[in-house]
């Protein structure tokens, strides 16, 4: 009986040691796991934001194209300028709406927000109108629209969804970074590096 009792005691000691070892391993690898999860979760944000930046760059290049190609003072030039002004205004409204939602987090559910959908749709449609018009007036045979330009609704929701559960400081920093990375420039800011009279500078 004594041998059996000693055996039980030995078994209990082995189990206890294994439990302690598992606990130590968990504590050791938990920070690494958290870091990996953090890096993984940041990837969709970076990828999504880069698509928005691509769409901004496309429209900026189309401003330069109109600026260089369309005759200053012409009806086409004036229309291109007005179309970009409408696109710039609509996009800026969407951009700020997303940034504010990022900062508010779970308290601002843009995935079920009809006003957000309206703003995102207006931003996409006005941008498409501008790019299509410049394409048409510069003998463009292909529509150069990036998928991101017509899917701002989904892109904004995706970015908000990735950051909405973070603490306020992280959300505030993310909102600031989003604004800085995705904001559009005015027509004059885009064309300021050229000495040619801006196509849109029609008011004397």
mmCIF file of C-alpha atoms in Angstrom:
data_model
loop_
_atom_site.group_PDB
_atom_site.id
_atom_site.type_symbol
_atom_site.label_atom_id
_atom_site.label_comp_id
_atom_site.label_asym_id
_atom_site.label_seq_id
_atom_site.Cartn_x
_atom_site.Cartn_y
_atom_site.Cartn_z
ATOM 1 C CA UNK A 1 0.000 0.000 0.000
ATOM 2 C CA UNK A 2 2.887 2.332 0.785
ATOM 3 C CA UNK A 3 4.305 1.844 -2.688
ATOM 4 C CA UNK A 4 0.932 2.644 -4.248
ATOM 5 C CA UNK A 5 0.655 5.791 -2.139
ATOM 6 C CA UNK A 6 4.147 6.879 -3.146
ATOM 7 C CA UNK A 7 3.181 6.278 -6.750
ATOM 8 C CA UNK A 8 0.130 8.500 -6.430
ATOM 9 C CA UNK A 9 2.214 11.227 -4.794
ATOM 10 C CA UNK A 10 4.791 11.035 -7.584
ATOM 11 C CA UNK A 11 2.058 11.245 -10.225
ATOM 12 C CA UNK A 12 0.545 14.308 -8.552
ATOM 13 C CA UNK A 13 3.987 15.995 -8.449
ATOM 14 C CA UNK A 14 4.540 15.319 -12.152
ATOM 15 C CA UNK A 15 1.135 16.754 -13.058
ATOM 16 C CA UNK A 16 1.809 19.823 -10.927
ATOM 17 C CA UNK A 17 5.154 20.425 -12.623
ATOM 18 C CA UNK A 18 3.598 20.092 -16.082
ATOM 19 C CA UNK A 19 0.872 22.564 -15.163
ATOM 20 C CA UNK A 20 3.435 25.096 -13.969
ATOM 21 C CA UNK A 21 5.486 24.583 -17.133
ATOM 22 C CA UNK A 22 2.463 25.183 -19.348
ATOM 23 C CA UNK A 23 1.629 28.337 -17.435
ATOM 24 C CA UNK A 24 5.158 29.667 -17.866
ATOM 25 C CA UNK A 25 5.104 28.916 -21.588
ATOM 26 C CA UNK A 26 1.780 30.723 -21.970
ATOM 27 C CA UNK A 27 3.077 33.811 -20.176
ATOM 28 C CA UNK A 28 6.278 33.787 -22.249
ATOM 29 C CA UNK A 29 4.530 33.589 -25.610
ATOM 30 C CA UNK A 30 1.479 35.725 -24.852
ATOM 31 C CA UNK A 31 3.225 39.064 -25.693
ATOM 32 C CA UNK A 32 4.541 37.619 -28.950
ATOM 33 C CA UNK A 33 1.088 36.372 -29.852
ATOM 34 C CA UNK A 34 -0.412 39.770 -29.081
ATOM 35 C CA UNK A 35 2.211 41.460 -31.249
ATOM 36 C CA UNK A 36 1.514 39.111 -34.132
ATOM 37 C CA UNK A 37 -2.226 39.661 -33.804
ATOM 38 C CA UNK A 38 -1.662 43.419 -33.756
ATOM 39 C CA UNK A 39 0.430 43.300 -36.898
ATOM 40 C CA UNK A 40 -2.081 41.097 -38.635
ATOM 41 C CA UNK A 41 -4.992 43.361 -37.766
ATOM 42 C CA UNK A 42 -3.140 46.424 -39.068
ATOM 43 C CA UNK A 43 -2.665 44.926 -42.518
ATOM 44 C CA UNK A 44 -6.269 45.395 -43.715
ATOM 45 C CA UNK A 45 -6.178 49.042 -42.594
ATOM 46 C CA UNK A 46 -3.001 49.756 -44.532
ATOM 47 C CA UNK A 47 -4.222 47.912 -47.598
ATOM 48 C CA UNK A 48 -7.610 49.642 -47.570
ATOM 49 C CA UNK A 49 -6.117 53.073 -46.975
ATOM 50 C CA UNK A 50 -3.663 52.568 -49.825
ATOM 51 C CA UNK A 51 -6.592 51.947 -52.191
ATOM 52 C CA UNK A 52 -8.150 55.249 -51.134
ATOM 53 C CA UNK A 53 -4.828 57.005 -51.710
ATOM 54 C CA UNK A 54 -4.646 55.431 -55.174
ATOM 55 C CA UNK A 55 -8.045 56.893 -56.052
ATOM 56 C CA UNK A 56 -6.928 60.317 -54.808
ATOM 57 C CA UNK A 57 -3.783 60.120 -56.919
ATOM 58 C CA UNK A 58 -5.818 59.169 -59.985
ATOM 59 C CA UNK A 59 -8.075 62.204 -59.696
ATOM 60 C CA UNK A 60 -5.081 64.465 -59.091
ATOM 61 C CA UNK A 61 -3.430 63.213 -62.261
ATOM 62 C CA UNK A 62 -6.634 63.866 -64.166
ATOM 63 C CA UNK A 63 -6.595 67.447 -62.906
ATOM 64 C CA UNK A 64 -3.078 67.781 -64.322
ATOM 65 C CA UNK A 65 -4.224 66.203 -67.583
ATOM 66 C CA UNK A 66 -7.115 68.652 -67.930
ATOM 67 C CA UNK A 67 -4.832 71.523 -66.928
ATOM 68 C CA UNK A 68 -2.332 70.690 -69.670
ATOM 69 C CA UNK A 69 -4.758 69.644 -72.409
ATOM 70 C CA UNK A 70 -7.907 71.762 -72.261
ATOM 71 C CA UNK A 71 -7.720 75.300 -73.587
ATOM 72 C CA UNK A 72 -7.781 77.926 -70.858
ATOM 73 C CA UNK A 73 -11.079 79.790 -70.880
ATOM 74 C CA UNK A 74 -12.865 77.163 -72.957
ATOM 75 C CA UNK A 75 -16.256 75.726 -71.976
ATOM 76 C CA UNK A 76 -14.607 72.325 -71.529
ATOM 77 C CA UNK A 77 -12.032 73.801 -69.198
ATOM 78 C CA UNK A 78 -14.701 75.500 -67.109
ATOM 79 C CA UNK A 79 -16.780 72.327 -66.899
ATOM 80 C CA UNK A 80 -13.768 70.246 -65.855
ATOM 81 C CA UNK A 81 -13.010 72.742 -63.119
ATOM 82 C CA UNK A 82 -16.609 72.702 -61.866
ATOM 83 C CA UNK A 83 -16.795 68.918 -61.962
ATOM 84 C CA UNK A 84 -13.619 68.637 -59.925
ATOM 85 C CA UNK A 85 -14.918 71.240 -57.462
ATOM 86 C CA UNK A 86 -18.035 69.110 -56.948
ATOM 87 C CA UNK A 87 -15.945 65.952 -56.601
ATOM 88 C CA UNK A 88 -13.544 67.622 -54.182
ATOM 89 C CA UNK A 89 -16.406 68.896 -52.043
ATOM 90 C CA UNK A 90 -18.247 65.554 -51.948
ATOM 91 C CA UNK A 91 -15.087 63.572 -51.247
ATOM 92 C CA UNK A 92 -13.984 65.931 -48.460
ATOM 93 C CA UNK A 93 -17.364 65.472 -46.781
ATOM 94 C CA UNK A 94 -17.040 61.681 -46.968
ATOM 95 C CA UNK A 95 -13.432 61.741 -45.825
ATOM 96 C CA UNK A 96 -14.220 63.792 -42.723
ATOM 97 C CA UNK A 97 -17.262 61.637 -41.952
ATOM 98 C CA UNK A 98 -15.099 58.503 -41.940
ATOM 99 C CA UNK A 99 -12.401 60.170 -39.828
ATOM 100 C CA UNK A 100 -14.994 61.283 -37.261
ATOM 101 C CA UNK A 101 -16.464 57.769 -37.167
ATOM 102 C CA UNK A 102 -13.010 56.275 -36.605
ATOM 103 C CA UNK A 103 -12.508 58.568 -33.630
ATOM 104 C CA UNK A 104 -15.953 57.823 -32.157
ATOM 105 C CA UNK A 105 -15.528 54.071 -32.586
ATOM 106 C CA UNK A 106 -18.446 51.865 -31.586
ATOM 107 C CA UNK A 107 -20.613 54.880 -30.802
ATOM 108 C CA UNK A 108 -20.810 55.737 -34.530
ATOM 109 C CA UNK A 109 -21.943 52.778 -36.625
ATOM 110 C CA UNK A 110 -21.518 53.952 -40.197
ATOM 111 C CA UNK A 111 -22.298 50.434 -41.409
ATOM 112 C CA UNK A 112 -25.943 51.180 -40.612
ATOM 113 C CA UNK A 113 -25.871 54.911 -41.330
ATOM 114 C CA UNK A 114 -27.970 56.116 -44.267
ATOM 115 C CA UNK A 115 -26.307 59.556 -44.255
ATOM 116 C CA UNK A 116 -22.896 57.909 -44.569
ATOM 117 C CA UNK A 117 -24.119 55.898 -47.556
ATOM 118 C CA UNK A 118 -25.380 59.072 -49.211
ATOM 119 C CA UNK A 119 -22.052 60.854 -48.667
ATOM 120 C CA UNK A 120 -19.989 57.916 -49.898
ATOM 121 C CA UNK A 121 -22.161 57.466 -52.984
ATOM 122 C CA UNK A 122 -21.963 61.172 -53.798
ATOM 123 C CA UNK A 123 -18.170 61.123 -53.429
ATOM 124 C CA UNK A 124 -17.816 58.157 -55.780
ATOM 125 C CA UNK A 125 -20.265 59.431 -58.382
ATOM 126 C CA UNK A 126 -18.827 62.951 -58.547
ATOM 127 C CA UNK A 127 -15.293 61.618 -58.865
ATOM 128 C CA UNK A 128 -16.400 59.309 -61.662
ATOM 129 C CA UNK A 129 -18.116 62.168 -63.493
ATOM 130 C CA UNK A 130 -14.945 64.251 -63.402
ATOM 131 C CA UNK A 131 -12.635 61.468 -64.550
ATOM 132 C CA UNK A 132 -15.043 60.358 -67.276
ATOM 133 C CA UNK A 133 -15.378 63.911 -68.595
ATOM 134 C CA UNK A 134 -11.627 64.469 -68.794
ATOM 135 C CA UNK A 135 -11.245 61.071 -70.416
ATOM 136 C CA UNK A 136 -13.821 62.017 -73.047
ATOM 137 C CA UNK A 137 -12.294 65.434 -73.787
ATOM 138 C CA UNK A 138 -8.740 64.115 -74.037
ATOM 139 C CA UNK A 139 -9.621 61.274 -76.418
ATOM 140 C CA UNK A 140 -9.311 58.693 -73.693
ATOM 141 C CA UNK A 141 -10.457 55.334 -75.019
ATOM 142 C CA UNK A 142 -10.481 53.499 -71.713
ATOM 143 C CA UNK A 143 -12.098 54.400 -68.432
ATOM 144 C CA UNK A 144 -9.206 54.779 -66.032
ATOM 145 C CA UNK A 145 -11.357 54.395 -62.945
ATOM 146 C CA UNK A 146 -9.856 52.364 -60.156
ATOM 147 C CA UNK A 147 -12.252 50.009 -58.366
ATOM 148 C CA UNK A 148 -11.537 51.992 -55.180
ATOM 149 C CA UNK A 149 -13.039 55.125 -56.676
ATOM 150 C CA UNK A 150 -16.418 53.455 -57.081
ATOM 151 C CA UNK A 151 -16.356 51.578 -53.765
ATOM 152 C CA UNK A 152 -15.681 54.293 -51.195
ATOM 153 C CA UNK A 153 -18.709 53.128 -49.186
ATOM 154 C CA UNK A 154 -17.178 49.732 -48.441
ATOM 155 C CA UNK A 155 -13.647 51.061 -47.962
ATOM 156 C CA UNK A 156 -14.707 53.564 -45.314
ATOM 157 C CA UNK A 157 -16.676 50.944 -43.389
ATOM 158 C CA UNK A 158 -13.770 48.506 -43.551
ATOM 159 C CA UNK A 159 -11.318 50.986 -42.045
ATOM 160 C CA UNK A 160 -13.782 52.041 -39.332
ATOM 161 C CA UNK A 161 -14.539 48.414 -38.490
ATOM 162 C CA UNK A 162 -10.860 47.580 -38.026
ATOM 163 C CA UNK A 163 -10.220 50.373 -35.531
ATOM 164 C CA UNK A 164 -13.586 50.949 -33.819
ATOM 165 C CA UNK A 165 -12.843 48.830 -30.743
ATOM 166 C CA UNK A 166 -9.467 50.406 -30.001
ATOM 167 C CA UNK A 167 -9.037 52.767 -27.065
ATOM 168 C CA UNK A 168 -9.735 56.464 -27.633
ATOM 169 C CA UNK A 169 -6.081 57.507 -27.973
ATOM 170 C CA UNK A 170 -5.479 54.939 -30.716
ATOM 171 C CA UNK A 171 -8.676 55.925 -32.524
ATOM 172 C CA UNK A 172 -7.775 59.610 -32.365
ATOM 173 C CA UNK A 173 -4.329 58.926 -33.814
ATOM 174 C CA UNK A 174 -5.828 56.700 -36.503
ATOM 175 C CA UNK A 175 -8.340 59.389 -37.466
ATOM 176 C CA UNK A 176 -5.575 61.980 -37.749
ATOM 177 C CA UNK A 177 -3.463 59.635 -39.842
ATOM 178 C CA UNK A 178 -6.443 58.862 -42.093
ATOM 179 C CA UNK A 179 -7.141 62.553 -42.690
ATOM 180 C CA UNK A 180 -3.508 63.288 -43.523
ATOM 181 C CA UNK A 181 -3.134 60.304 -45.851
ATOM 182 C CA UNK A 182 -6.387 60.528 -47.786
ATOM 183 C CA UNK A 183 -7.282 64.236 -48.038
ATOM 184 C CA UNK A 184 -7.602 65.624 -51.566
ATOM 185 C CA UNK A 185 -5.993 68.840 -52.771
ATOM 186 C CA UNK A 186 -7.705 71.749 -54.485
ATOM 187 C CA UNK A 187 -7.253 72.285 -58.220
ATOM 188 C CA UNK A 188 -4.798 75.137 -57.602
ATOM 189 C CA UNK A 189 -2.752 73.078 -55.147
ATOM 190 C CA UNK A 190 -2.416 70.264 -57.667
ATOM 191 C CA UNK A 191 -1.367 72.567 -60.521
ATOM 192 C CA UNK A 192 0.710 75.068 -58.537
ATOM 193 C CA UNK A 193 4.019 73.631 -59.763
ATOM 194 C CA UNK A 194 3.414 74.610 -63.387
ATOM 195 C CA UNK A 195 3.865 78.041 -64.956
ATOM 196 C CA UNK A 196 1.034 77.453 -67.424
ATOM 197 C CA UNK A 197 -2.122 79.458 -66.726
ATOM 198 C CA UNK A 198 -4.406 77.084 -64.798
ATOM 199 C CA UNK A 199 -7.282 75.772 -66.855
ATOM 200 C CA UNK A 200 -9.643 76.470 -63.984
ATOM 201 C CA UNK A 201 -8.387 80.011 -63.323
ATOM 202 C CA UNK A 202 -11.173 81.607 -65.302
ATOM 203 C CA UNK A 203 -12.156 84.476 -63.014
ATOM 204 C CA UNK A 204 -10.141 87.627 -63.706
#
